[in-house]
Amino acid sequence: MKVSTMFKHFSLAAAAALALAACSPKNDTASAASAPAAAGAVKLLNVSYDVARDFYKDYNPLFVAEYQKQNNADITVQQSHGGSSKQALAVANGLQADVVTMNQGSDIDLLAKRGLLRADWQSAFPNNAVPFTSTTVFLVRKGNPKNIRDWNDLAANDVKIVLSNPKVTGNGRYAFLGAYGYALKANGNDEAKARDYVGRFLGNVEVFENGGRAATTTFVQRHIGDVLVTFENEAHLSAQQYEPGAFEIVYPKYSVRMESPVAVVDSVADKRGTREAATAYLQNLWSREAQELGAKLFLRPADESVLAAHADTLPPVETFRPTDVFGSWDDIMPKFFADGGLFDQLASPAAKAKIK
């Protein structure tokens, strides 16, 4: 699907009607698409999770250029990045996002429960509104000095782990669920043995950061820890951008599948008159150009042909969906991550003291 096909239904008059005055987003990320909007221009705010920065930094100018070409009208896209659940709460509490691009469905479900968008938001776009997926991998230092090959190695006594906080970040939650899912499979679904492993895994965490990108900074720039447990795309970009050649990526044999759902925030888009532009912005994520861009930035595209073309950098991995193993996100969140949940039960007081 060509980018231009996403815009042919827009007219100049419609574009002019989409004028708005958005509030300045928190944690704004500068990009070619984040300049102040001209009077009468369309202005969108995309509230997203933190390790999606690199993708949207490149995607926004692609979208903006085609929109302006097709409509002869100005549009700007502003970004707000942070821990996925913190971002969802910010929107729930009034941050005026036209669209949200998160890393777990429960964050968007929260907004639906608050009445900010439609309950069947997953039906608005292909693939249950998931344009890209990822998986949890391990970033280690050159030569892999601790010989980390799989999840079981992360419970060794001398391994120091850097992880984002599972209580507030999707990145950390997927890592926690990846460790738990691995332990269940490795121990024949023996819950006691799985909990014992996860407790030892959490006990090796040197620091729980407040976001995936903050965890990356701690590991690669502050040189803390032996291994960073994070999303595949973040691990690849970190290995390339910070001290090239200083890091290696380890793929566990069995890992968790991260899905990055997207949605239009109906209450904001309808109030501002940005629905058409917001819908086009998200729909275009399934265009060939956007899918290729995602793959080049190590996101796993929904387009299977694009994914297959990048098998050298995005190799096949056996993964599981959290909702297939642990129940719905409505079951997962209170069981594992609410106060007093399994994370709190399995993390020692000393481990929890390391939460940022």
C-alpha positions in Angstrom: 0.0 0.0 0.0 1.5 3.3 -1.0 1.6 6.2 1.4 -0.3 8.4 -0.9 -3.4 6.1 -0.9 -4.0 7.0 2.7 -4.7 10.6 1.8 -6.8 10.7 -1.3 -10.0 11.2 0.6 -8.8 14.5 2.2 -9.7 17.8 0.6 -8.1 21.1 1.3 -11.4 22.3 2.9 -11.4 19.3 5.2 -7.8 19.8 6.2 -8.5 23.5 7.0 -11.4 22.3 9.3 -8.9 20.3 11.3 -7.3 23.3 13.0 -6.5 22.9 16.7 -4.5 24.3 19.5 -2.9 21.4 21.4 -1.2 21.6 24.8 2.5 21.1 25.0 3.2 17.4 25.6 5.4 16.2 28.5 8.6 14.4 27.7 8.4 15.9 24.2 10.8 14.4 21.7 12.2 16.8 19.0 11.8 15.6 15.4 11.4 17.1 11.9 7.6 16.9 12.5 7.5 18.7 15.8 7.9 22.3 14.8 5.1 24.7 15.9 2.0 24.6 13.7 1.1 27.5 11.5 -2.3 29.1 12.0 -5.0 26.9 10.5 -2.7 23.9 10.3 -3.5 20.4 11.6 -1.6 19.5 14.8 -1.5 16.0 16.2 -0.1 14.8 19.5 1.1 11.2 19.6 1.6 9.9 23.2 3.8 6.9 23.0 6.1 4.6 25.0 9.7 5.6 25.4 11.7 3.2 23.2 9.4 4.0 20.2 11.2 7.4 20.0 13.5 6.3 17.1 10.8 5.0 15.0 8.4 8.0 15.3 11.3 10.4 14.8 11.7 9.0 11.3 8.1 8.1 10.6 6.6 11.5 11.4 8.4 13.4 8.6 7.5 10.7 6.2 3.8 11.1 7.1 3.9 14.9 7.2 5.5 15.3 3.8 2.9 13.1 2.1 0.0 14.7 3.9 1.2 18.2 2.9 1.7 17.0 -0.7 -1.7 15.5 -1.0 -3.7 18.2 0.8 -1.7 21.4 0.2 -2.1 22.0 4.0 0.3 22.1 6.9 0.4 19.5 9.6 2.7 18.9 12.5 3.1 15.9 14.8 4.3 16.3 18.3 5.6 13.4 20.4 5.4 12.6 24.1 7.4 9.6 25.3 7.7 7.8 28.6 6.8 4.5 30.3 3.8 3.1 28.6 1.5 2.9 31.6 2.6 6.3 32.9 1.8 7.7 29.5 -1.7 6.1 29.5 -2.4 7.6 32.9 -1.3 11.0 31.7 -3.8 10.8 28.9 -6.5 9.5 31.3 -5.8 12.5 33.5 -6.1 15.0 30.7 -3.1 15.0 28.4 -4.7 15.8 25.1 -3.4 13.0 22.8 -5.0 12.7 19.4 -3.5 9.2 19.1 -1.8 6.8 21.5 0.8 4.2 20.4 1.5 2.0 23.4 3.2 -1.4 24.0 0.5 -3.3 25.7 -3.3 -3.4 25.2 -4.2 -2.8 28.8 -2.9 0.8 28.5 -5.4 1.5 25.8 -8.1 -0.5 27.5 -7.6 1.9 30.5 -8.5 4.8 28.2 -11.5 2.9 26.9 -12.8 2.3 30.4 -12.4 6.0 31.1 -14.7 6.7 28.1 -12.0 8.4 26.1 -12.1 6.0 23.2 -14.3 3.3 21.8 -14.4 -0.1 23.6 -13.8 -1.9 20.3 -10.7 0.1 19.4 -8.9 -3.0 18.3 -11.3 -3.4 15.3 -10.4 0.0 13.9 -7.2 -1.1 12.3 -5.7 -4.3 10.9 -4.1 -7.0 13.1 -6.1 -6.0 16.1 -4.6 -2.5 15.8 -1.0 -3.9 16.1 1.3 -2.7 13.3 4.5 -4.0 14.9 5.6 -6.5 17.5 8.9 -7.2 19.3 10.3 -9.7 21.7 12.5 -9.5 24.8 16.2 -10.2 24.4 19.4 -9.7 26.3 22.1 -7.1 25.6 25.5 -8.1 27.0 28.9 -6.6 26.9 31.4 -7.6 24.2 32.6 -11.2 24.6 29.7 -12.0 26.8 31.9 -12.3 29.9 29.2 -13.9 32.1 28.4 -16.4 29.3 24.7 -15.5 29.3 22.9 -17.8 26.8 19.3 -18.1 28.1 16.9 -17.1 30.9 18.3 -19.6 33.4 21.7 -17.8 33.2 20.1 -14.6 34.6 19.5 -16.3 37.9 23.2 -17.1 38.5 24.7 -15.6 41.6 27.2 -13.4 39.9 25.0 -11.8 37.2 23.8 -8.2 37.6 20.7 -7.3 35.6 19.4 -3.9 34.5 15.6 -3.8 34.0 12.9 -1.2 33.7 10.4 -1.3 36.5 7.6 -3.8 35.9 5.2 -1.9 38.1 5.1 1.1 35.7 6.6 0.1 32.4 5.5 -2.2 29.6 9.2 -3.1 28.9 9.7 -4.3 32.4 6.4 -6.2 32.5 7.2 -8.1 29.3 10.6 -9.0 30.7 9.0 -10.2 34.0 6.4 -12.2 32.1 9.1 -13.5 29.7 11.0 -14.8 32.7 7.9 -16.3 34.3 6.8 -17.9 31.0 10.2 -19.4 30.5 10.3 -20.8 34.0 6.8 -22.4 33.6 7.8 -24.1 30.4 11.2 -25.2 31.7 9.6 -26.7 34.8 6.6 -28.4 33.4 4.2 -25.6 34.6 5.3 -26.1 38.2 4.3 -22.8 39.7 6.5 -23.2 42.8 9.6 -23.8 40.7 8.7 -21.0 38.4 8.3 -18.6 41.3 11.6 -19.7 42.8 13.4 -18.9 39.5 11.7 -15.5 39.1 12.6 -14.6 42.7 16.2 -15.3 42.0 16.0 -13.4 38.7 14.6 -10.4 40.4 17.2 -10.7 43.2 19.9 -10.2 40.6 18.5 -6.9 39.3 21.0 -4.1 40.0 18.5 -1.3 39.2 14.9 -1.1 38.2 14.7 2.0 35.9 11.6 4.1 35.3 11.5 3.4 31.6 13.1 1.3 28.9 15.3 4.1 27.5 16.4 5.0 31.0 17.4 1.4 31.5 19.4 1.5 28.3 21.2 4.6 29.4 22.1 3.0 32.8 23.5 0.0 31.1 25.4 1.4 28.1 26.4 4.8 29.2 26.7 4.5 33.0 28.2 1.0 32.6 26.1 -0.6 35.3 25.2 -4.3 35.2 26.2 -7.3 33.1 23.0 -7.6 31.0 20.2 -5.4 29.9 16.9 -7.2 29.5 14.9 -5.2 27.0 13.0 -5.2 23.7 14.7 -6.5 20.6 14.6 -3.2 18.7 16.0 -1.3 21.7 18.8 -3.8 22.0 19.8 -3.5 18.4 19.7 0.3 18.3 21.7 0.5 21.5 24.3 -1.8 20.1 24.6 0.3 17.0 24.4 3.8 18.5 26.5 3.5 21.6 30.1 2.4 21.3 29.6 0.2 18.2 31.2 -3.2 18.8 31.0 -2.9 22.6 27.8 -5.0 22.9 26.3 -8.3 21.8 22.7 -9.4 21.6 21.6 -12.8 23.0 18.4 -14.3 21.9 16.8 -16.7 24.4 15.3 -19.9 23.0 11.8 -19.0 24.2 10.7 -15.4 24.9 7.7 -13.2 25.2 6.0 -11.4 22.3 5.4 -7.7 22.7 2.6 -6.1 20.8 2.4 -2.4 20.1 -1.2 -1.4 19.7 -2.4 2.0 18.5 -5.7 3.9 18.7 -7.3 7.2 18.0 -8.4 9.0 21.2 -11.9 9.6 20.1 -12.8 12.2 22.8 -9.9 14.4 21.8 -10.0 13.8 18.0 -13.7 14.6 17.9 -13.4 17.7 20.1 -10.5 19.1 17.9 -11.8 17.9 14.6 -8.6 15.9 14.0 -10.2 12.4 13.4 -9.5 12.1 9.7 -5.8 13.2 10.1 -5.4 11.0 13.2 -6.9 8.0 11.5 -4.7 8.5 8.5 -1.6 8.8 10.7 -2.3 5.5 12.3 -3.6 3.7 9.2 -0.4 4.6 7.4 1.6 2.6 9.8 0.6 -0.4 7.7 1.9 1.1 4.5 4.8 -0.6 2.9 7.1 2.4 3.6 6.2 2.4 7.3 6.5 -1.3 7.6 10.0 -1.2 6.0 11.0 1.6 8.2 10.0 -0.3 11.3 11.9 -3.4 10.1 15.0 -1.3 9.5 14.7 0.0 13.1 14.3 -3.7 14.3 10.6 -3.7 14.9 8.8 -6.8 13.6 6.4 -5.6 11.0 2.8 -7.0 10.7 3.5 -7.5 6.9 4.9 -11.0 6.7 6.6 -10.3 3.4 8.5 -7.4 4.9 9.4 -9.4 8.0 10.7 -12.3 5.8 12.9 -9.9 3.8 14.6 -8.8 7.1 15.2 -12.3 8.5 18.9 -11.7 8.8 18.4 -9.0 11.4 15.0 -10.2 12.7 15.5 -14.0 13.0 12.6 -16.4 13.8 12.1 -16.7 17.5 9.7 -19.0 19.5 7.6 -16.6 21.4 4.4 -16.6 23.5 1.7 -14.0 23.9 1.2 -13.1 27.6 -2.6 -13.4 27.1 -2.2 -16.9 25.9 -0.3 -18.0 29.0 -1.5 -15.8 31.8 -5.1 -14.8 30.8 -6.3 -11.4 29.7 -4.5 -8.2 30.6 -7.4 -7.6 33.0 -6.2 -10.8 34.8 -2.5 -10.1 34.4 -2.3 -6.6 35.7 -3.8 -7.1 39.2 -2.3 -10.6 39.6 1.2 -9.7 38.8 1.7 -5.9 39.1 -0.9 -4.4 41.5 0.4 -3.6 45.0 0.8 -6.9 46.8 0.8 -8.8 43.5 3.3 -11.5 42.4 6.0 -8.9 41.5 5.8 -7.5 45.0 5.7 -11.0 46.5 8.7 -12.3 44.6 11.0 -9.3 44.7 12.9 -9.1 47.9 12.9 -5.9 50.0 16.5 -5.4 48.9 15.5 -5.8 45.2 12.5 -3.4 45.5 14.8 -0.8 47.2 16.6 -0.5 43.8 13.5 0.8 42.0 14.0 4.2 40.6 
